[in-house]
Structure formats: structure tokens, C-alpha cells
CSV table of C-alpha atoms in Angstrom, one decimal:
chain,number,residue,atom,x,y,z
A,1,MET,CA,8.1,3.0,-11.6
A,2,ALA,CA,4.4,2.2,-11.0
A,3,ASP,CA,4.5,1.9,-7.3
A,4,GLU,CA,1.6,4.3,-6.9
A,5,VAL,CA,-0.5,1.5,-8.2
A,6,LEU,CA,1.0,-0.8,-5.6
A,7,PHE,CA,0.0,1.6,-2.9
A,8,GLU,CA,-3.5,1.9,-4.3
A,9,PHE,CA,-4.0,-1.9,-4.4
A,10,LEU,CA,-2.6,-2.2,-0.9
A,11,HIS,CA,-4.9,0.5,0.4
A,12,MET,CA,-7.9,-1.1,-1.2
A,13,GLU,CA,-7.0,-4.5,0.2
A,14,ILE,CA,-6.4,-3.0,3.7
A,15,VAL,CA,-9.9,-1.4,3.6
A,16,SER,CA,-11.4,-4.7,2.5
A,17,HIS,CA,-9.6,-6.6,5.2
A,18,VAL,CA,-10.6,-4.3,8.0
A,19,TYR,CA,-14.3,-4.5,7.0
A,20,LYS,CA,-14.2,-8.3,6.5
A,21,GLU,CA,-12.7,-8.8,9.9
A,22,GLN,CA,-15.4,-6.8,11.6
A,23,GLN,CA,-18.1,-8.5,9.7
A,24,ALA,CA,-16.7,-12.0,10.5
A,25,ASN,CA,-19.2,-12.6,13.3
A,26,LYS,CA,-22.5,-11.1,12.0
A,27,GLY,CA,-24.2,-10.5,8.8
A,28,GLU,CA,-24.9,-6.8,8.9
A,29,MET,CA,-22.6,-4.3,10.6
A,30,ASP,CA,-24.1,-1.7,12.9
A,31,SER,CA,-22.9,1.9,13.0
A,32,LYS,CA,-20.7,1.2,16.0
A,33,GLU,CA,-18.8,-1.5,14.1
A,34,ARG,CA,-18.6,0.7,11.0
A,35,GLY,CA,-17.2,3.5,13.3
A,36,GLN,CA,-14.6,1.1,14.6
A,37,CYS,CA,-13.5,0.2,11.1
A,38,ILE,CA,-13.1,3.8,10.2
A,39,SER,CA,-11.1,4.3,13.4
A,40,VAL,CA,-8.7,1.5,12.7
A,41,LEU,CA,-8.1,2.8,9.2
A,42,GLU,CA,-7.7,6.4,10.5
A,43,SER,CA,-5.1,5.4,13.1
A,44,MET,CA,-3.1,3.5,10.6
A,45,GLY,CA,-3.1,6.6,8.4
A,46,PHE,CA,-2.0,8.6,11.4
A,47,ARG,CA,1.2,6.7,11.8
A,48,VAL,CA,2.0,6.9,8.1
A,49,GLY,CA,1.4,10.6,8.1
A,50,GLN,CA,3.7,11.1,10.9
A,51,GLY,CA,6.4,9.2,9.2
A,52,ILE,CA,6.0,10.9,5.8
A,53,ILE,CA,6.1,14.4,7.2
A,54,GLU,CA,9.2,13.7,9.1
A,55,ARG,CA,11.0,12.6,6.0
A,56,LEU,CA,9.6,15.4,3.9
A,57,THR,CA,10.5,18.2,6.2
A,58,ARG,CA,13.8,17.0,7.3
A,59,ASP,CA,15.7,19.8,5.7
A,60,SER,CA,13.1,22.5,5.6
A,61,PRO,CA,13.2,25.6,7.7
A,62,SER,CA,10.5,25.9,10.3
A,63,PHE,CA,7.1,27.3,9.3
A,64,LYS,CA,6.1,30.9,10.0
A,65,ASP,CA,2.5,30.2,11.1
A,66,GLU,CA,-0.5,27.9,10.9
A,67,LEU,CA,-1.5,29.1,7.5
A,68,ASP,CA,2.0,28.5,6.2
A,69,ILE,CA,1.8,24.9,7.4
A,70,MET,CA,-1.6,24.4,5.7
A,71,LYS,CA,-0.2,25.8,2.5
A,72,PHE,CA,2.7,23.4,2.7
A,73,ILE,CA,0.2,20.5,3.3
A,74,CYS,CA,-1.8,21.6,0.2
A,75,LYS,CA,1.2,21.9,-2.1
A,76,ASP,CA,4.3,19.9,-1.2
A,77,PHE,CA,2.7,17.3,1.0
A,78,TRP,CA,-0.3,16.7,-1.2
A,79,THR,CA,1.9,16.4,-4.2
A,80,LYS,CA,4.2,13.8,-2.5
A,81,VAL,CA,1.4,11.7,-1.1
A,82,PHE,CA,-1.5,12.2,-3.5
A,83,ARG,CA,0.4,13.2,-6.6
A,84,ARG,CA,-1.3,16.5,-7.2
A,85,GLN,CA,-1.9,19.7,-5.3
A,86,VAL,CA,-5.0,20.6,-3.5
A,87,ASP,CA,-7.2,22.6,-5.9
A,88,ASN,CA,-8.8,24.9,-3.4
A,89,LEU,CA,-8.0,26.0,0.2
A,90,ARG,CA,-10.5,27.9,2.3
A,91,THR,CA,-10.3,29.1,5.8
A,92,ASN,CA,-12.2,31.1,8.4
A,93,HIS,CA,-8.9,32.2,9.8
A,94,GLN,CA,-10.0,30.7,13.1
A,95,GLY,CA,-8.5,27.3,12.8
A,96,THR,CA,-10.9,25.7,10.3
A,97,TYR,CA,-9.6,24.8,6.8
A,98,VAL,CA,-11.3,23.1,3.9
A,99,LEU,CA,-9.0,21.5,1.4
A,100,GLN,CA,-10.7,20.6,-1.9
A,101,ASP,CA,-9.2,18.0,-4.2
A,102,ASN,CA,-11.2,17.6,-7.4
A,103,LYS,CA,-9.6,14.4,-8.5
A,104,PHE,CA,-8.6,12.7,-5.4
A,105,SER,CA,-6.3,9.9,-6.3
A,106,LEU,CA,-7.8,7.2,-4.1
A,107,LEU,CA,-11.3,7.9,-5.5
A,108,THR,CA,-10.6,8.1,-9.2
A,109,GLN,CA,-10.7,4.3,-9.6
A,110,LEU,CA,-14.0,4.0,-7.8
A,111,SER,CA,-16.3,6.2,-9.9
A,112,ASN,CA,-17.0,9.4,-11.7
A,113,GLY,CA,-20.2,10.7,-10.3
A,114,LYS,CA,-22.6,9.4,-7.8
A,115,GLN,CA,-22.0,5.7,-8.0
A,116,TYR,CA,-20.6,4.1,-4.9
A,117,LEU,CA,-20.9,7.4,-3.0
A,118,ASP,CA,-21.9,5.6,0.1
A,119,GLN,CA,-18.6,3.6,-0.1
A,120,ALA,CA,-16.4,6.6,-0.3
A,121,PRO,CA,-16.0,7.2,3.5
A,122,LYS,CA,-14.2,3.8,3.8
A,123,TYR,CA,-11.7,4.9,1.3
A,124,LEU,CA,-11.1,8.3,2.9
A,125,ALA,CA,-10.5,7.3,6.5
A,126,PHE,CA,-6.9,6.3,5.9
A,127,SER,CA,-6.1,9.6,4.1
A,128,CYS,CA,-7.7,11.6,6.9
A,129,GLY,CA,-5.4,9.9,9.2
A,130,ILE,CA,-2.4,10.7,7.1
A,131,VAL,CA,-3.2,14.4,7.1
A,132,ARG,CA,-3.9,14.3,10.9
A,133,GLY,CA,-0.6,12.5,11.5
A,134,ALA,CA,1.3,15.0,9.4
A,135,LEU,CA,-0.1,18.0,11.2
A,136,SER,CA,0.5,16.3,14.5
A,137,ASN,CA,4.2,16.0,13.9
A,138,LEU,CA,4.2,19.7,12.8
A,139,GLY,CA,2.8,20.6,16.2
A,140,LEU,CA,-0.8,20.9,15.3
A,141,GLU,CA,-3.5,18.7,16.9
A,142,SER,CA,-6.5,18.5,14.6
A,143,VAL,CA,-9.6,16.7,13.7
A,144,VAL,CA,-9.7,15.8,10.0
A,145,THR,CA,-12.9,14.6,8.2
A,146,ALA,CA,-13.7,14.2,4.6
A,147,GLU,CA,-16.8,14.5,2.6
A,148,VAL,CA,-17.7,13.7,-1.0
A,149,SER,CA,-20.7,14.8,-3.0
A,150,ILE,CA,-19.5,13.9,-6.5
A,151,MET,CA,-16.7,11.4,-7.1
A,152,PRO,CA,-13.8,11.9,-7.4
A,153,SER,CA,-13.9,15.3,-5.9
A,154,CYS,CA,-13.4,15.4,-2.2
A,155,LYS,CA,-13.3,18.0,0.6
A,156,PHE,CA,-11.1,17.5,3.7
A,157,GLN,CA,-12.1,19.6,6.7
A,158,VAL,CA,-9.3,20.3,9.1
A,159,VAL,CA,-10.2,21.8,12.5
A,160,ILE,CA,-7.1,22.8,14.5
A,161,GLN,CA,-7.5,22.0,18.2
A,162,LYS,CA,-6.5,24.9,20.3
A,163,LEU,CA,-4.8,23.8,23.5
B,1,MET,CA,23.8,13.3,4.4
B,2,SER,CA,24.3,15.2,1.1
B,3,ARG,CA,21.5,17.0,-0.6
B,4,GLN,CA,22.4,16.1,-4.1
B,5,SER,CA,19.4,14.1,-5.0
B,6,ASN,CA,17.2,15.8,-7.5
B,7,ARG,CA,13.5,16.2,-7.4
B,8,ALA,CA,12.8,13.2,-9.6
B,9,THR,CA,14.6,10.8,-7.4
B,10,ASP,CA,13.0,12.4,-4.3
B,11,SER,CA,9.5,11.9,-5.6
B,12,LYS,CA,10.2,8.3,-6.5
B,13,LYS,CA,11.6,7.6,-3.1
B,14,MET,CA,8.7,9.4,-1.5
B,15,ASN,CA,6.2,7.2,-3.3
B,16,SER,CA,7.9,4.1,-2.2
B,17,GLU,CA,8.1,5.5,1.3
B,18,LEU,CA,4.3,5.9,1.3
B,19,PHE,CA,4.0,2.2,0.4
B,20,THR,CA,6.7,1.1,2.8
B,21,LEU,CA,5.1,3.1,5.7
B,22,THR,CA,1.6,1.9,4.9
B,23,TYR,CA,2.8,-1.7,4.7
B,24,GLY,CA,4.5,-1.2,8.1
B,25,ALA,CA,1.3,0.2,9.6
B,26,LEU,CA,-0.6,-2.9,8.2
B,27,VAL,CA,1.8,-5.4,9.7
B,28,THR,CA,1.7,-3.6,13.0
B,29,GLN,CA,-2.1,-3.6,13.0
B,30,LEU,CA,-2.2,-7.4,12.1
B,31,CYS,CA,0.2,-8.1,15.0
B,32,LYS,CA,-2.2,-6.3,17.3
B,33,ASP,CA,-5.2,-8.2,15.9
B,34,TYR,CA,-3.8,-11.7,15.9
B,35,GLU,CA,-2.1,-13.5,18.7
B,36,ASN,CA,0.6,-15.2,16.9
B,37,ASP,CA,3.1,-14.7,14.0
B,38,GLU,CA,1.8,-17.7,12.1
B,39,GLU,CA,-1.7,-16.2,11.8
B,40,VAL,CA,-0.2,-12.8,10.7
B,41,ASN,CA,1.9,-14.6,8.1
B,42,LYS,CA,-1.3,-16.3,6.8
B,43,GLN,CA,-3.2,-13.0,6.6
B,44,LEU,CA,-0.4,-11.3,4.8
B,45,ASP,CA,-0.3,-14.2,2.3
B,46,LYS,CA,-4.1,-14.0,1.8
B,47,MET,CA,-4.1,-10.3,1.3
B,48,GLY,CA,-1.2,-10.6,-1.0
B,49,TYR,CA,-3.1,-13.1,-3.0
B,50,ASN,CA,-6.1,-10.7,-3.3
B,51,ILE,CA,-3.7,-8.0,-4.5
B,52,GLY,CA,-1.9,-10.3,-6.9
B,53,VAL,CA,-5.0,-11.5,-8.8
B,54,ARG,CA,-5.7,-7.8,-9.6
B,55,LEU,CA,-2.1,-6.7,-10.0
B,56,ILE,CA,-1.5,-9.1,-12.9
B,57,GLU,CA,-4.0,-7.3,-15.1
B,58,ASP,CA,-2.3,-4.0,-14.3
B,59,PHE,CA,1.1,-5.6,-15.1
B,60,LEU,CA,-0.1,-7.1,-18.4
B,61,ALA,CA,-1.6,-3.8,-19.4
B,62,ARG,CA,1.5,-1.8,-18.7
B,63,SER,CA,4.1,-4.2,-20.0
B,64,SER,CA,2.4,-5.8,-23.0
B,65,ILE,CA,4.4,-8.9,-22.4
B,66,GLY,CA,3.0,-11.9,-24.2
B,67,ARG,CA,2.5,-15.4,-22.9
B,68,CYS,CA,5.7,-16.9,-21.4
B,69,GLN,CA,6.9,-20.1,-23.1
B,70,ASP,CA,8.3,-21.7,-20.1
B,71,PHE,CA,9.0,-21.3,-16.4
B,72,ARG,CA,12.4,-19.9,-17.1
B,73,GLU,CA,10.9,-17.1,-19.1
B,74,THR,CA,8.4,-16.5,-16.3
B,75,ALA,CA,11.2,-16.2,-13.8
B,76,ASP,CA,13.0,-13.6,-16.0
B,77,VAL,CA,9.8,-11.6,-16.5
B,78,ILE,CA,9.1,-11.6,-12.8
B,79,ALA,CA,12.6,-10.5,-11.8
B,80,LYS,CA,13.5,-8.0,-14.6
B,81,VAL,CA,10.1,-6.5,-15.5
B,82,ALA,CA,7.6,-6.9,-12.6
B,83,PHE,CA,9.8,-6.3,-9.6
B,84,LYS,CA,11.5,-3.4,-11.4
B,85,MET,CA,8.2,-1.9,-12.4
B,86,TYR,CA,6.5,-2.1,-8.9
B,87,LEU,CA,9.4,-2.0,-6.4
B,88,GLY,CA,12.2,-0.5,-8.4
B,89,ILE,CA,14.6,-3.4,-7.8
B,90,THR,CA,15.8,-6.2,-10.0
B,91,PRO,CA,16.3,-9.5,-8.0
B,92,SER,CA,18.6,-12.1,-9.6
B,93,VAL,CA,17.3,-15.5,-10.6
B,94,THR,CA,19.4,-18.3,-9.4
B,95,ASN,CA,19.5,-21.8,-7.9
B,96,TRP,CA,17.5,-23.6,-10.5
B,97,SER,CA,16.5,-27.1,-9.6
B,98,PRO,CA,17.7,-29.8,-12.1
B,99,ALA,CA,14.1,-30.3,-13.3
B,100,GLY,CA,13.8,-26.6,-14.0
B,101,ASP,CA,10.7,-26.2,-11.9
B,102,GLU,CA,12.1,-24.3,-8.9
B,103,PHE,CA,14.3,-21.2,-8.6
B,104,SER,CA,15.3,-18.5,-6.2
B,105,LEU,CA,14.9,-14.7,-6.4
B,106,ILE,CA,17.7,-13.1,-4.5
B,107,LEU,CA,16.9,-9.5,-3.4
B,108,GLU,CA,19.9,-7.5,-2.4
B,109,SER,CA,17.6,-4.9,-1.0
B,110,ASN,CA,13.9,-5.1,0.0
B,111,PRO,CA,12.0,-1.8,-0.1
B,112,LEU,CA,9.4,-3.2,2.2
B,113,VAL,CA,11.8,-3.4,5.1
B,114,ASP,CA,13.3,0.1,5.0
B,115,PHE,CA,13.3,1.4,8.5
B,116,VAL,CA,12.1,-1.9,9.9
B,117,GLU,CA,13.5,-4.0,12.8
B,118,LEU,CA,11.9,-7.1,14.1
B,119,PRO,CA,11.5,-7.2,17.8
B,120,ASP,CA,12.6,-10.4,19.6
B,121,ASN,CA,9.1,-11.6,20.3
B,122,HIS,CA,8.3,-11.8,16.6
B,123,SER,CA,11.1,-14.0,15.4
B,124,THR,CA,8.8,-16.2,13.3
B,125,LEU,CA,7.1,-13.3,11.6
B,126,ILE,CA,7.6,-13.3,7.8
B,127,TYR,CA,7.4,-9.6,7.5
B,128,SER,CA,7.3,-9.4,3.7
B,129,ASN,CA,4.9,-12.4,3.2
B,130,LEU,CA,2.6,-10.1,1.2
B,131,LEU,CA,5.0,-10.6,-1.7
B,132,CYS,CA,4.6,-14.4,-1.6
B,133,GLY,CA,0.8,-14.0,-1.8
B,134,ILE,CA,1.1,-11.4,-4.6
B,135,LEU,CA,3.3,-13.7,-6.7
B,136,ARG,CA,1.0,-16.7,-6.1
B,137,GLY,CA,-2.2,-14.8,-6.9
B,138,ALA,CA,-0.8,-13.2,-10.0
B,139,LEU,CA,0.6,-16.4,-11.5
B,140,GLU,CA,-2.6,-18.3,-10.7
B,141,MET,CA,-4.4,-15.8,-13.0
B,142,VAL,CA,-2.1,-16.8,-15.8
B,143,GLN,CA,-2.8,-20.5,-15.2
B,144,MET,CA,0.2,-21.4,-13.1
B,145,ALA,CA,-0.1,-22.9,-9.7
B,146,VAL,CA,3.1,-22.1,-7.7
B,147,ASP,CA,4.4,-22.4,-4.2
B,148,VAL,CA,6.2,-19.2,-3.0
B,149,ARG,CA,8.1,-18.9,0.2
B,150,PHE,CA,10.9,-17.0,1.8
B,151,ALA,CA,14.1,-19.0,2.2
B,152,GLN,CA,16.2,-16.2,3.6
B,153,ASP,CA,15.2,-12.9,5.2
B,154,THR,CA,17.5,-10.0,6.0
B,155,LEU,CA,15.1,-9.0,8.8
B,156,ARG,CA,15.9,-12.3,10.5
B,157,GLY,CA,19.6,-12.0,10.2
B,158,ASP,CA,20.4,-13.4,6.8
B,159,ASN,CA,22.6,-11.6,4.4
B,160,VAL,CA,20.1,-11.5,1.6
B,161,THR,CA,16.5,-12.0,1.1
B,162,GLU,CA,15.7,-15.1,-0.9
B,163,ILE,CA,12.3,-16.0,-2.3
B,164,ARG,CA,12.0,-19.6,-3.5
B,165,MET,CA,9.4,-20.3,-6.2
B,166,ARG,CA,8.3,-23.7,-7.2
B,167,PHE,CA,6.1,-24.6,-10.1
B,168,ILE,CA,3.3,-27.0,-9.1
B,169,LYS,CA,1.2,-27.4,-12.2
B,170,ARG,CA,-0.5,-25.7,-15.0
B,171,ILE,CA,-4.1,-24.8,-14.2
B,172,GLU,CA,-6.5,-26.0,-16.8
B,173,GLU,CA,-8.9,-23.3,-18.0
B,174,ASN,CA,-12.5,-24.1,-17.0
B,175,ILE,CA,-14.7,-24.1,-20.0
B,176,PRO,CA,-18.2,-23.1,-19.1
B,177,ALA,CA,-20.9,-25.7,-19.7
B,178,GLY,CA,-22.6,-25.2,-23.0
B,179,ASP,CA,-19.5,-24.0,-24.9
B,180,GLU,CA,-18.0,-26.3,-27.4
């Protein structure tokens, strides 16, 4: 079944739609409007992440600690959502984690190198939301950002918010 | 619920859940952005069209199906190959018009609407309208102008979901000026 493709097409069309809507009134978007687009995409991802993690962890026992949760995100969760595991997980053991995916599935169709690098953030916002939503339903509030220096390799930074 | 499903089925279900949940998030966002259902329906159709014109290439590459001889063959390919490939379901093709230019796809189940309920104030929302746009866009790329609409929808209380497809005309290929 090729439904991963369907999701990728849907995701690209959603990104395109969100940006078109914002641009409807003026020619060039300012950074505030760009920020709004990213927010909209991120919050859509958040809902999806919450839903997915609920289904995924229905029958799992509870996690031992924060690191256990992050390992689950890197392995099982990433496999289910992005069809591969995170290649590298680093942490400062103080609530900050960097997840590196060298062949991020939503970027592989865009380019292999530096082309379209400036467009990458648009296509990562939704995924950041997915991760944040998943963590949220596991009891961890976080801020998730992503950066790309060479496509399709991507680093997600997760900062757990201490209450 | 039993835990008999093996990993393969789980991962297939999970992928379609990602699509289903994402689609739900999209419809929710559109309902927030636009004031009425009619506008949301239009946006879904437009977005579906944009997806369809690209999806057809992916479909043709994966399925290596040749040109269909007639609309009946088109219907079969859509139901038995395309729907199966992308949504994992095989709708049945029925209700052919006497002229052979119109038919129905009956979907027993619709993966897009898993976990979905329509609230009362959205009774005219065609939740799965993206599908109509996708079919319209895809067929336009293979030179067929069609009209696609939902005739029945389980979300609105019907027993099955029925998509009605009508052939309008063959689209002539535009030969660029200068070519013989």
C-alpha cells in the first residue's frame, strides 16, 4: 500500500495552502506572517502527534523516565511516523535532546544538498508539531525546533519544559 | 480488543492513521479559517485537484497500467488498482448510466473518516471532498474531464459512501505552436 505517498502529497499541499492563504492579500510576506504560517502548521502537527501517540502506546507499559520516553520517540515512534529510526540522539542530561535523522522522509523529495534549503523550515513545522504533540500526551511539555544544513539530513531539538 | 494483529498489519494501519489524522487536522483548520461549509468543500476540492494532478504520475509509475480503452476500464482501474494502492480499499463499481458515461463507486468503509463524527452545525460539510478533487485532477491529466461528487456519505447518516463520477468530455491535447 502506497499510502505514505498520499500522506506526503497531502502534507505538501497543506504547506502550500497555508502559505497561499497568508499571501492572498499582499505580494511579499513579512516575517510575522511567515511565523504565523509556521504556527498554523505546527499546531496541526500537534493534534496529529497527540492522536498517534495515543494509538501507539495503548498497550505499552509506562515509561521509566524521560530518557526512556525519548528513546521510544527515536525508535518506535519515528519508525511509525517517518518510516525509519532516528540516526543519532544526543542529550545534555538536563532536558535538551537533539535527534538527528539523516534521511528525513519529508525532505528527501525536495533536494539532496543545499538546494531549497531556505524552504526546508516550511516542511518541518508540521513534523515538529507531531513530536511536540506526542511528548505532550506522554506528560512532557516541550519546545521542538528543527534545523537543516544539508538536505535531507535534519536535526530536531527538543527542550523539555520543567514545570 | 485482542492483540493478535502482527507487526505488518500494525504498521500499515499506523500509516493510514497518520494520513487520517492529518486529514482531520486539515479539515478542522479549514473549518476554523472559513465561515461556511460550502467554502470548506470548495477548498478541499481545490486541494484535492492539486494533489490529483501529481498523484497520477506516481500512480502510473507504480502501476504501469497502459491507456484505458474506455470509461468502463477507467472505472475498474480506479476502483481495483488506485483505491487499493493508496487507501487499501476496493470500492465496487455500480449504477452505470445507460449511455455508459456515469457510474458510482460504493465504499463500504472510508479510511478518511475513521474516528470522525460531524457535529450538528456542519451538516453540509462534505468531509471527504478531497477525494473528489483528487479524482478530477488525476483524470484531467490523462485527458478526461469528469464531474465527481458524493451521492451518499456515511458521515451524514447514509449506509454507504457513494461517489458518482460522470464523464464530460475528452480533453484535446494542446499542440504547441510551431509543431506540425
